[in-house]
mmCIF file of C-alpha atoms in Angstrom:
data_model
loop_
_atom_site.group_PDB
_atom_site.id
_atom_site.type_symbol
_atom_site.label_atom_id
_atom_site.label_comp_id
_atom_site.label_asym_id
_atom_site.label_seq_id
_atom_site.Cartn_x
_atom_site.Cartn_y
_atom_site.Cartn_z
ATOM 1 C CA UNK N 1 83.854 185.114 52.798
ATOM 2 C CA UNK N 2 82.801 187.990 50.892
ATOM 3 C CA UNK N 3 78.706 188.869 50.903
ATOM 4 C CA UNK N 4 76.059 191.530 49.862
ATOM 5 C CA UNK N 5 74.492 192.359 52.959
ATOM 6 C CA UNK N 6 71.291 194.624 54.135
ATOM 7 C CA UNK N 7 72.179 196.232 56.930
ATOM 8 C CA UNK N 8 69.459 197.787 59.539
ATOM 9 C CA UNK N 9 67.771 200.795 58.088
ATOM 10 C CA UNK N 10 69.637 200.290 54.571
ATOM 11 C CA UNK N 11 68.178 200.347 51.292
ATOM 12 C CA UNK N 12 71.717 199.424 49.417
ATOM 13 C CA UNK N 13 73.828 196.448 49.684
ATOM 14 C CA UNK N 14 76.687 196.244 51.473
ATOM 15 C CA UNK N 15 79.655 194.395 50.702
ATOM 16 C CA UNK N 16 81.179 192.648 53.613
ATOM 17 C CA UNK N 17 83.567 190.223 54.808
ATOM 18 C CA UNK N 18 81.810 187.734 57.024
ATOM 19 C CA UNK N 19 82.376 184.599 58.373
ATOM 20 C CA UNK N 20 82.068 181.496 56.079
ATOM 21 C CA UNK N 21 78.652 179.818 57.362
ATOM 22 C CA UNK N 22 78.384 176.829 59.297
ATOM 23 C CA UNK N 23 77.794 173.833 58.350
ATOM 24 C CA UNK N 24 75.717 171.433 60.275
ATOM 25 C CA UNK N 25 73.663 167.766 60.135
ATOM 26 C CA UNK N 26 71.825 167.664 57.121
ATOM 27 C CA UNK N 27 73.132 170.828 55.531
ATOM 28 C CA UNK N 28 75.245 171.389 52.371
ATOM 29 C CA UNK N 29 78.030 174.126 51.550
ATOM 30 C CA UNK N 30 78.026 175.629 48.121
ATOM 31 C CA UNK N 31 79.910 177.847 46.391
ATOM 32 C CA UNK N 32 77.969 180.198 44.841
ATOM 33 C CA UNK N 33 78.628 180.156 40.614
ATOM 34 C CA UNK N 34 75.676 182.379 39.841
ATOM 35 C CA UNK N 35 72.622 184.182 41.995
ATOM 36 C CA UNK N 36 70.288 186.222 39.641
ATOM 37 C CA UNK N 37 68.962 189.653 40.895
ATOM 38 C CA UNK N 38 65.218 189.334 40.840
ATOM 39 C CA UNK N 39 62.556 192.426 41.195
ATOM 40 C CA UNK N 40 61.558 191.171 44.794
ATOM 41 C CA UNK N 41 65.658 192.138 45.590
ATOM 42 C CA UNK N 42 64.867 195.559 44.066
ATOM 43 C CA UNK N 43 61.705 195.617 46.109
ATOM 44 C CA UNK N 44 63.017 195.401 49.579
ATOM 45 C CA UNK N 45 66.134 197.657 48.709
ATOM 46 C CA UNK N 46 65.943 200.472 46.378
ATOM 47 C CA UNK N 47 62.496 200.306 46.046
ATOM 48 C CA UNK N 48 61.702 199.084 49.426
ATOM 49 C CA UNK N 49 57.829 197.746 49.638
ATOM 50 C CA UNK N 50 58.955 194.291 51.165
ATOM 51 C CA UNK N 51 59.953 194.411 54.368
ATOM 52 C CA UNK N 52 63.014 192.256 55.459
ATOM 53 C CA UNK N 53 62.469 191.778 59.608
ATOM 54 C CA UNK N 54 65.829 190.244 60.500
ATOM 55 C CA UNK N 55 68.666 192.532 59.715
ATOM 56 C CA UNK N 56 72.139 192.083 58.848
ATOM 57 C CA UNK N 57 70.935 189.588 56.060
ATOM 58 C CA UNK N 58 72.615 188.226 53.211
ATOM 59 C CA UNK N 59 70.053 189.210 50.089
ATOM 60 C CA UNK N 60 69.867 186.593 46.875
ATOM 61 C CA UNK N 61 67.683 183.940 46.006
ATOM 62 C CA UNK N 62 68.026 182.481 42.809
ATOM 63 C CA UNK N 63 71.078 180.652 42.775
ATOM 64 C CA UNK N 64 73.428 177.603 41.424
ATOM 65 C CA UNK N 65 76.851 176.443 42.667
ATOM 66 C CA UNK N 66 79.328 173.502 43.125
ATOM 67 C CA UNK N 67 79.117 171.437 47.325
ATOM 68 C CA UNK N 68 81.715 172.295 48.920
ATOM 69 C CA UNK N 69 81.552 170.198 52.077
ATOM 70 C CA UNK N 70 78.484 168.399 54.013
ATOM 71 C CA UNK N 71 77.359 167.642 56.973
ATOM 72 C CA UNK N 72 76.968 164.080 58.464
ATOM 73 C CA UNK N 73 73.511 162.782 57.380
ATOM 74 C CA UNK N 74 73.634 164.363 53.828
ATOM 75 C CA UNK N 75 72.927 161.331 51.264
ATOM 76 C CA UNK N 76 71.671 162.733 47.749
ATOM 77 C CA UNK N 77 74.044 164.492 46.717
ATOM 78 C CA UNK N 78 78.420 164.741 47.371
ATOM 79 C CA UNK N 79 81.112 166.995 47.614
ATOM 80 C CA UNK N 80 81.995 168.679 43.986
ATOM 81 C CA UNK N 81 78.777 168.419 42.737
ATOM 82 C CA UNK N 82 77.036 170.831 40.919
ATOM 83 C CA UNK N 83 73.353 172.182 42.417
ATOM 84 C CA UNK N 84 70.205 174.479 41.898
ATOM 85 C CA UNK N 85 69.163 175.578 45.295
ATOM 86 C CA UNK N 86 65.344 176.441 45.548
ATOM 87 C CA UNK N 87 64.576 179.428 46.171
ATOM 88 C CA UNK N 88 61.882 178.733 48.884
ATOM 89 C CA UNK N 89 62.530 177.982 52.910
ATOM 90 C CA UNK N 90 59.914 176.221 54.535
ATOM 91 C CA UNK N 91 60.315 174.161 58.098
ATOM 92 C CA UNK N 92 60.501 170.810 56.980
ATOM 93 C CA UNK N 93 58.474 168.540 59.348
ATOM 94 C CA UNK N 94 55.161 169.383 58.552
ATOM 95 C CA UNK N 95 52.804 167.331 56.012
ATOM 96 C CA UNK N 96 53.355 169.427 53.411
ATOM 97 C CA UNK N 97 57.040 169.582 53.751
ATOM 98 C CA UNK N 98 57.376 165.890 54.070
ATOM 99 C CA UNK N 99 55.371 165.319 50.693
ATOM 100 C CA UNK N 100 57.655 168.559 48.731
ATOM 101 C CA UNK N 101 54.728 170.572 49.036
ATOM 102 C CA UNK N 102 57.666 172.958 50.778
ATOM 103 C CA UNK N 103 55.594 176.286 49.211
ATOM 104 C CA UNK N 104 52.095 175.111 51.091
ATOM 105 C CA UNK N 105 54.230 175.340 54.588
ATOM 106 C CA UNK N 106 52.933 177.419 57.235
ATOM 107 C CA UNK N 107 56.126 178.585 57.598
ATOM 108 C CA UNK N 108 56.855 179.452 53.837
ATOM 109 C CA UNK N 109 59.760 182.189 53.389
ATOM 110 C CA UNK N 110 62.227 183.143 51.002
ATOM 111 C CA UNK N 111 65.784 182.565 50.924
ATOM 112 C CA UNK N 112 67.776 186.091 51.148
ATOM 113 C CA UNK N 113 64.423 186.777 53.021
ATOM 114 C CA UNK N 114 63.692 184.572 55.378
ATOM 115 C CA UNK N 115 67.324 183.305 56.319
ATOM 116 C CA UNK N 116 70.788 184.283 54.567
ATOM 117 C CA UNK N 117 70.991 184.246 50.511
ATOM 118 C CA UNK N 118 73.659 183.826 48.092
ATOM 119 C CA UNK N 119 74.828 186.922 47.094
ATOM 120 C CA UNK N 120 77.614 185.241 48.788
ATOM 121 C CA UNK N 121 80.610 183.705 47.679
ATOM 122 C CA UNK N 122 79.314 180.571 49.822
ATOM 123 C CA UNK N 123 76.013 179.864 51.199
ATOM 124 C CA UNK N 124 74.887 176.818 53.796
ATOM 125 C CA UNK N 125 71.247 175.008 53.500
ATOM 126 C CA UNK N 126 69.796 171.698 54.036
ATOM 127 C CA UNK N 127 69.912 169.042 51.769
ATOM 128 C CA UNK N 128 66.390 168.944 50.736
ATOM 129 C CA UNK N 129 67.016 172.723 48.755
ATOM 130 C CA UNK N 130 69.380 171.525 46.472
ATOM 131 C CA UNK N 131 68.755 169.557 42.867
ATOM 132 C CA UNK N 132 71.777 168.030 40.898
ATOM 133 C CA UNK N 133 72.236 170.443 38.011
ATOM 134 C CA UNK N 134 73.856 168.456 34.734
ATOM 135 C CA UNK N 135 76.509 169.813 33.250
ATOM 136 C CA UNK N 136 74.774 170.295 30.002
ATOM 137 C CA UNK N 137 72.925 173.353 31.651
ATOM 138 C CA UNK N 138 75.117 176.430 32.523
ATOM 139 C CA UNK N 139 75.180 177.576 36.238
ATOM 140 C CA UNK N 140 73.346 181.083 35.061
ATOM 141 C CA UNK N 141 70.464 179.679 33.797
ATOM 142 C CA UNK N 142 70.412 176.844 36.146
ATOM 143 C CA UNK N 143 70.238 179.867 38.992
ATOM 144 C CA UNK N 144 67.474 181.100 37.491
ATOM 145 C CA UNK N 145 65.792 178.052 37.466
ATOM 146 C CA UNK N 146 65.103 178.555 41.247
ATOM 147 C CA UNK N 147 62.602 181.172 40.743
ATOM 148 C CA UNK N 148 62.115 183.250 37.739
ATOM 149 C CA UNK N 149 61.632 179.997 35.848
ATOM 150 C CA UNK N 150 59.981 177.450 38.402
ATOM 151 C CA UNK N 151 57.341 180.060 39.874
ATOM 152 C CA UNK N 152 55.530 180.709 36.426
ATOM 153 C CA UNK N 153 56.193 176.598 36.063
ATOM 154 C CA UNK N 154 53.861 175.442 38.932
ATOM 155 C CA UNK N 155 50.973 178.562 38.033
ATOM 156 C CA UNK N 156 50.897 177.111 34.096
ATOM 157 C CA UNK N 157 51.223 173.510 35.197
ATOM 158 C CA UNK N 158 50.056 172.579 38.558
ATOM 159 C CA UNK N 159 47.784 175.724 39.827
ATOM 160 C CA UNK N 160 46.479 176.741 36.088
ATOM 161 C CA UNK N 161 46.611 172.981 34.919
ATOM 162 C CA UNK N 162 47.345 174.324 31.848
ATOM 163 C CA UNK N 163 46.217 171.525 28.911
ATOM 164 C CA UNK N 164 48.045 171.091 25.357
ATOM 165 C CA UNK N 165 45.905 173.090 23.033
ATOM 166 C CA UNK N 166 45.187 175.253 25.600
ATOM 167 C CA UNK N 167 44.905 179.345 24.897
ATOM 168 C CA UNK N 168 47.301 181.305 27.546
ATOM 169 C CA UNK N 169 47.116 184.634 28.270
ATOM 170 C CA UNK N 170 50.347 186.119 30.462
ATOM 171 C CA UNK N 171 49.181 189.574 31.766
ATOM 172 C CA UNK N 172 52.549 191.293 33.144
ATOM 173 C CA UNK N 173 55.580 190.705 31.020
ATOM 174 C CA UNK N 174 58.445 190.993 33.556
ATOM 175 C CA UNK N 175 60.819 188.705 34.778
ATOM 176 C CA UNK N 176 58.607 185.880 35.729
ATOM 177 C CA UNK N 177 55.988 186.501 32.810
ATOM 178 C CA UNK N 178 58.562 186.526 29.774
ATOM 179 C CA UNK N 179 59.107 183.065 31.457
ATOM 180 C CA UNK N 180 55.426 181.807 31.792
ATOM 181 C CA UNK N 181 55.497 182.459 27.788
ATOM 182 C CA UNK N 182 58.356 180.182 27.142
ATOM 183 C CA UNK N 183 56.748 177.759 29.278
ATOM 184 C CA UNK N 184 53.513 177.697 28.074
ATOM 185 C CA UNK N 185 54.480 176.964 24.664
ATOM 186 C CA UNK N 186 57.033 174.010 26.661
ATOM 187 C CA UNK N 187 53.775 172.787 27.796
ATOM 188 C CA UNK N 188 52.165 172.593 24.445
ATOM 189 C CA UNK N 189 49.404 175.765 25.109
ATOM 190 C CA UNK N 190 47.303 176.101 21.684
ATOM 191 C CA UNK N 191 48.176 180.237 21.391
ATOM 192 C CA UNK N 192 50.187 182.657 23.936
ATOM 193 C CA UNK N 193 48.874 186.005 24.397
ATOM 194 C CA UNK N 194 50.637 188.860 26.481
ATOM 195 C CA UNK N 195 49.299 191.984 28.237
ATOM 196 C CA UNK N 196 51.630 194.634 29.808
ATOM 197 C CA UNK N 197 52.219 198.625 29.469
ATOM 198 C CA UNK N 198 55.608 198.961 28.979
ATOM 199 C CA UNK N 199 57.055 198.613 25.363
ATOM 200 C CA UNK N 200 60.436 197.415 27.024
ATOM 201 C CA UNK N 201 58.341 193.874 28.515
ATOM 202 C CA UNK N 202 55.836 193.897 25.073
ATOM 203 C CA UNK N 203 58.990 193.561 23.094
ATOM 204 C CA UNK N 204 60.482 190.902 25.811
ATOM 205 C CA UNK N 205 56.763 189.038 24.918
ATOM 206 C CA UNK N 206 57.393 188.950 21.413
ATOM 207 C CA UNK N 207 60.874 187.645 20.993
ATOM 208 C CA UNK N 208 59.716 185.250 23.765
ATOM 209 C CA UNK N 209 57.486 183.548 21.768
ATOM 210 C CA UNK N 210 53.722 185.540 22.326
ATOM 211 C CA UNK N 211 51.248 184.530 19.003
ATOM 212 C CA UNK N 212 49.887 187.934 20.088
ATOM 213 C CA UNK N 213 51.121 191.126 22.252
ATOM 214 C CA UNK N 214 48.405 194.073 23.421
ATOM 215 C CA UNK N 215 49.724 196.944 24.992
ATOM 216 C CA UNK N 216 46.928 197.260 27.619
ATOM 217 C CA UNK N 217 47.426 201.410 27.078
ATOM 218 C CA UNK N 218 45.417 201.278 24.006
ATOM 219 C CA UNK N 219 42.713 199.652 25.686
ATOM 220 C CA UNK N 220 39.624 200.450 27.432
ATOM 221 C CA UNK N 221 38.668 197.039 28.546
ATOM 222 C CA UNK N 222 41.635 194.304 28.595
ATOM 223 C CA UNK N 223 39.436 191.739 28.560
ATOM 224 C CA UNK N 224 37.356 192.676 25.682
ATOM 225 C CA UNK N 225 40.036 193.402 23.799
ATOM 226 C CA UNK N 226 41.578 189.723 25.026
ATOM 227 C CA UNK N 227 38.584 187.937 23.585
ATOM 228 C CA UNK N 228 38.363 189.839 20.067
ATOM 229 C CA UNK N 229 41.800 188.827 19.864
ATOM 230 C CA UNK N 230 41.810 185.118 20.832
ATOM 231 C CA UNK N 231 38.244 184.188 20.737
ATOM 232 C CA UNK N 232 38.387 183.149 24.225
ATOM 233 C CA UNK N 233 41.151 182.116 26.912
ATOM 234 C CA UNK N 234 41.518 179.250 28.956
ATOM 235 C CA UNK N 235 44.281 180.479 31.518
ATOM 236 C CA UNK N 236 45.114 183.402 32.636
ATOM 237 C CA UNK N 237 48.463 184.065 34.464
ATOM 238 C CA UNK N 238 48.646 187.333 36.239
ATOM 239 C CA UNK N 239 52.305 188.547 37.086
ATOM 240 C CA UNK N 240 51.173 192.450 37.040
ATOM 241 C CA UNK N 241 49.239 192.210 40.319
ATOM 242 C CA UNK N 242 47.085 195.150 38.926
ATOM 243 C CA UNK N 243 44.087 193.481 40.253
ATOM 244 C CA UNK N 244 41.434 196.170 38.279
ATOM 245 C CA UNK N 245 42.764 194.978 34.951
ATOM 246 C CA UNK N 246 42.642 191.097 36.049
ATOM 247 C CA UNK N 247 38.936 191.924 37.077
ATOM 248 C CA UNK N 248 38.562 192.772 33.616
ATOM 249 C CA UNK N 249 40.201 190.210 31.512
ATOM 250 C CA UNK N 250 38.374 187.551 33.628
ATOM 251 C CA UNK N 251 35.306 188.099 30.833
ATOM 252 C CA UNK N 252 37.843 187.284 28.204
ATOM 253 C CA UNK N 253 37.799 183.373 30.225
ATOM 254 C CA UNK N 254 36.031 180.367 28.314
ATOM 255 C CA UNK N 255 33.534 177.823 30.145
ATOM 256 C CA UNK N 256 36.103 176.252 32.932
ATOM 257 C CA UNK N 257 38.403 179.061 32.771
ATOM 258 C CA UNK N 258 41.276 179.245 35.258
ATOM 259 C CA UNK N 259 42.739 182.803 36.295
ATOM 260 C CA UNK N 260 46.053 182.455 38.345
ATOM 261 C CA UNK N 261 47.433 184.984 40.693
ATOM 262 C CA UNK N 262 51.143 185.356 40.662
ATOM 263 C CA UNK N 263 51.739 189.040 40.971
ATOM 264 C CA UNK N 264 51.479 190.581 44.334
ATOM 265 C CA UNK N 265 49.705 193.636 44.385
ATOM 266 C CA UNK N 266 48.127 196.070 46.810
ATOM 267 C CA UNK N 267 44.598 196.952 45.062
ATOM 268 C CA UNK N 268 41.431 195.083 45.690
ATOM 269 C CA UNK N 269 40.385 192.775 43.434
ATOM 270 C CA UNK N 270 36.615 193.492 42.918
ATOM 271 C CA UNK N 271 34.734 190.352 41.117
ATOM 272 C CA UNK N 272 31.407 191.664 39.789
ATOM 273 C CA UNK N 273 30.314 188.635 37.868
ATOM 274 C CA UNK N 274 29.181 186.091 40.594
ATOM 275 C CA UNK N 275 26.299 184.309 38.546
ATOM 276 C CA UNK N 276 28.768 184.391 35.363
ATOM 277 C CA UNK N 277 31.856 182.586 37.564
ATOM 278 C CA UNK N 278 28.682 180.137 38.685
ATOM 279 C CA UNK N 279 27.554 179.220 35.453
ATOM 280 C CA UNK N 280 30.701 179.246 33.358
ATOM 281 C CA UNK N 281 32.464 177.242 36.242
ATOM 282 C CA UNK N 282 35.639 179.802 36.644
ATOM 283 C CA UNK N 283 38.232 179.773 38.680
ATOM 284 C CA UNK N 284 40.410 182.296 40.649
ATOM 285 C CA UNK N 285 42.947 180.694 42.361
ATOM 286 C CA UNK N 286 46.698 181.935 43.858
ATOM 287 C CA UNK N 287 49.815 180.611 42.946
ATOM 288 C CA UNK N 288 53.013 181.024 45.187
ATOM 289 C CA UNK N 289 56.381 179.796 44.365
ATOM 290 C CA UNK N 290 56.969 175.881 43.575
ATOM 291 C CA UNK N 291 56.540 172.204 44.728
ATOM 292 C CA UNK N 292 60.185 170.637 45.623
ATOM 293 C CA UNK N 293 58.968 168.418 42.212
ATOM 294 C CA UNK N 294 59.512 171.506 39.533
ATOM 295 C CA UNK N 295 62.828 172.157 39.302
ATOM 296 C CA UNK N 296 64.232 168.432 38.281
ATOM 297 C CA UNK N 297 60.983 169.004 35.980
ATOM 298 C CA UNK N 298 62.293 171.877 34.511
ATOM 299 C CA UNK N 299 65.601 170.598 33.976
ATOM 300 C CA UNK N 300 63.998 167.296 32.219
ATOM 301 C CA UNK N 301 62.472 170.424 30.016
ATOM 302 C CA UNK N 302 66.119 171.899 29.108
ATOM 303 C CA UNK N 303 67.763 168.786 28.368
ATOM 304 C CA UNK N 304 64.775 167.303 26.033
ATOM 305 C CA UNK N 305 65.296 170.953 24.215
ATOM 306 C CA UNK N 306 61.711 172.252 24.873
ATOM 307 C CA UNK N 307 62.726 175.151 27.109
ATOM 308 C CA UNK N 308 65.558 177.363 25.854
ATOM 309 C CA UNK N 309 67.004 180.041 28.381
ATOM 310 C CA UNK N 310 69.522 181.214 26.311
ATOM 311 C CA UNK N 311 67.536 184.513 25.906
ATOM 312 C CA UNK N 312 66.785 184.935 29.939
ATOM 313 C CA UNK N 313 70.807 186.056 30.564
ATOM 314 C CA UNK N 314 71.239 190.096 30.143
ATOM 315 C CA UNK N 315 74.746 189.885 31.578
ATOM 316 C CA UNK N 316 76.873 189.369 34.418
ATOM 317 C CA UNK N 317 78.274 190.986 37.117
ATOM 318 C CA UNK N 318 80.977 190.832 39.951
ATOM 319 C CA UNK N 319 79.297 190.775 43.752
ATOM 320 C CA UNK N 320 80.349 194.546 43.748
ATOM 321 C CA UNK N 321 78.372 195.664 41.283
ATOM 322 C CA UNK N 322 74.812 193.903 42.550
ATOM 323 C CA UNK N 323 73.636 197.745 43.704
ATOM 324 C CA UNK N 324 74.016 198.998 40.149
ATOM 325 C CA UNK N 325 72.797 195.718 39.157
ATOM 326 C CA UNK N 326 69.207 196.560 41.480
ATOM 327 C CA UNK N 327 69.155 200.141 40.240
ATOM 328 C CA UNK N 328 69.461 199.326 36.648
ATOM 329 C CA UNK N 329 66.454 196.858 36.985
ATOM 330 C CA UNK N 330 64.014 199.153 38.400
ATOM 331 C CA UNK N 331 64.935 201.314 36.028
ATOM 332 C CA UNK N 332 64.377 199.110 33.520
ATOM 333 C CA UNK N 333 67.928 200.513 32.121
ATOM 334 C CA UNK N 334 68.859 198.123 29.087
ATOM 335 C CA UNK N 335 65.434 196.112 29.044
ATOM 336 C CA UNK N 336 66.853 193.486 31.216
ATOM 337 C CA UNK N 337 65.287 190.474 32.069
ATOM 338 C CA UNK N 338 67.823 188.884 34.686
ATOM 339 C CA UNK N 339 70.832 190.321 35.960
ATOM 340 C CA UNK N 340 73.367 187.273 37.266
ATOM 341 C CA UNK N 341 75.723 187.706 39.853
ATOM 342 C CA UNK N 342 79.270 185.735 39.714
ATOM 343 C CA UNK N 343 80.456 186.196 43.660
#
C-alpha cells in the first residue's frame, strides 16, 4: 500500500510503498476515505516540537474509512462498513480502558504517534477504535470527528460540564477552538466568547458562531476585558496554551467557575489568586482527548442537526500532497481550518 511516512531524522513526509498491515484477533482493516491534517502533524514535522520516538511511522490521526477485512473475534461491526476511528491508543486492559475511559490510560498515545496512522491508503486497529459512521455524514467530516471535533467535545461537556445557559469563553481559535464554539452553542451555552491574536482564527470565531470576538492584541488584561464584555464567564476553554493570558482571564470566572486546559504549552502557569479560587470555588482542571462515549455522541449531534461541519472542510488533497498540505497550515496559507487527505 501506499503511506506518508516519517522517516528517522525527517521533518517531511515521505511517500512510500509499504506492506499492507496485518491483521490480527480483534483488529479491523480499513480503507482509509479521509485523514485530516491536524496542527499536532505540523508540530512533529515541519515545525517539529513533538517528538515522535519510534521511527519509520506512518503520521495521521483523524480518520474515517470503509472495513475491509477482520480478524476472528471482531463482533460490532462487519466487513463494508463504514467507521470513525478514534484518534486515541490506549492499552486496553486496564480499569479505565475497560469502562471507555481509553484517554485516562496510563498508557495514553496517539495514533500516527504512538503506533502507525492513516495517512495510509489502509490502516489496521482493534475493534474497540472504530464507531459505525451513518451514511448521512460524509467520510471528511466524520474523520474529523476523531479529534478536532471530539477533543473540544469532552473539555465543554464532561471536563468543563458546561450547563445550558451557560457563558463560554474559547481562548485560542484554531482548529480545535473554532470547534469548541460550534459545540458550545450544540450544548445550549447562554453566550460564546472568543480570544485569539490572529485575525485569520478571529474571523474563523465569528462565522463560527462567537456572540463576541476580542482580539487579545488590543488588550492589556484579557480577563478584564472578558468580564466588561460578558459580565462574567462560567467556562473557560483554553486551546492557546499561552498560560500568562489564561492566568489572566481566570478573574473574568463567576462563583463556580471552571477553566479547562486543552492547549499544550510550554510557559508556567502562575495562579496569584489563591484566597479568590477559595472563596469563589474555581476550578482549573486539564482536559486531554476523549472518552470512547463522545464520538457516537457527536454523531447523535450531526444527525439531530445541532452540529453542522459543513464549514470545518478547507479542501482536499491526494496522499502526495500532505507536505504542502502541513506547510500551508503552519503558515496559516488560505485561513484553513482542516486540510483532508483522500489516500
Amino acid at each position: 500500500m501506499k503511506a506518508a511516512v516519517l522517516n528517522e531524522g525527517a521533518n517531511r513526509l515521505q511517500i512510500e510503498q509499504v506492506p499492507d498491515p496485518a491483521v490480527g484477533p480483534g483488529d479491523v482493516r480499513v480503507r482509509v476515505r479521509a485523514c485530516g491534517v491536524c496542527g499536532s502533524d505540523v508540530h512533529a514535522t515541519v515545525h517539529p516540537v513533538i517528538p515522535i520516538k519510534t521511527r519509520p511511522r506512518i503520521m495521521g490521526h483523524e480518520s474515517a474509512g470503509v472495513i475491509e477485512s477482520i480478524g476472528s473475534g471482531v463482533t460490532r461491526v462487519k466487513v463494508g462498513q463504514r467507521v470513525v476511528i478514534g484518534a486515541g491508543t490506549s492499552c486496553g486492559e486496564c480499569a479505565r480502558c475497560l469502562a471507555g475511559r481509553d484517554n485516562a490510560c496510563e498508557k495514553v498515545g496517539v495514533l500516527g504517534f504512538d503506533r502507525d496512522g492513516a495517512f495510509a491508503e489502509l490502516i489496521t486497529i482493534p475493534e474497540r477504535y472504530v464507531h459505525a459512521l451513518p451514511d448521512e455524514i460524509p467520510f471528511d467530516q466524520g474523520a474529523i470527528l476523531a479529534d478536532a471535533v471530539s477533543t473540544p467535545y469532552h473539555a465543554l461537556k464532561y471536563t468543563g460540564r458546561l450547563e445550558a445557559g451557560e457563558t463560554l469563553a474559547v481562548v485560542g481559535c484554531g482548529g480545535l477552538g473554532v470547534h469548541a464554539i460550534l459545540l458550545g452553542r450544540a450544548l445550549g451555552a447562554g453566550r460564546v466568547v472568543a480570544v485569539d491574536v490572529e485575525d485569520g482564527a478571529l474571523q474563523h470565531a465569528a462565522n463560527f458562531g462567537a456572540d463576541d470576538v476580542i482580539d487579545a492584541r488590543r488588550t492589556k488584561n484579557i480577563g478584564k476585558t472578558l468580564r466588561e464584555v460578558t459580565g462574567g464567564v462560567d467556562v473557560i476553554a483554553d486551546f492557546s496554551g499561552f498560560y500568562p493570558g489564561l492566568s489572566t482571564c481566570l478573574r473574568a470566572l463567576n462563583p463556580r467557575g471552571r477553566a479547562v486546559m486543552v492547549g499544550i504549552g510550554r510557559s508556567k502557569l502562575e495562579v496569584g489568586m489563591p484566597p479568590l479560587m477559595i472563596y469563589r470555588q474555581l476550578c482549573i482542571c486539564g482536559s486531554y482527548g476523549c472518552e470512547r462515549n463522545a464520538v457516537p455522541e457527536l454523531i447523535q449531534l450531526v444527525l439531530a442537526g445541532k452540529l453542522d461541519l459543513s464549514k470545518s472542510i478547507t479542501s482536499h488533497h491526494p496522499l502526495e500532497e500532505v507536505n504542502q498540505c502541513l506547510e500551508d497550515l503552519h503558515h496559516r496559507k488560505g485561513n484553513p481550518v482542516r486540510f483532508v487527505i483522500q489516500p
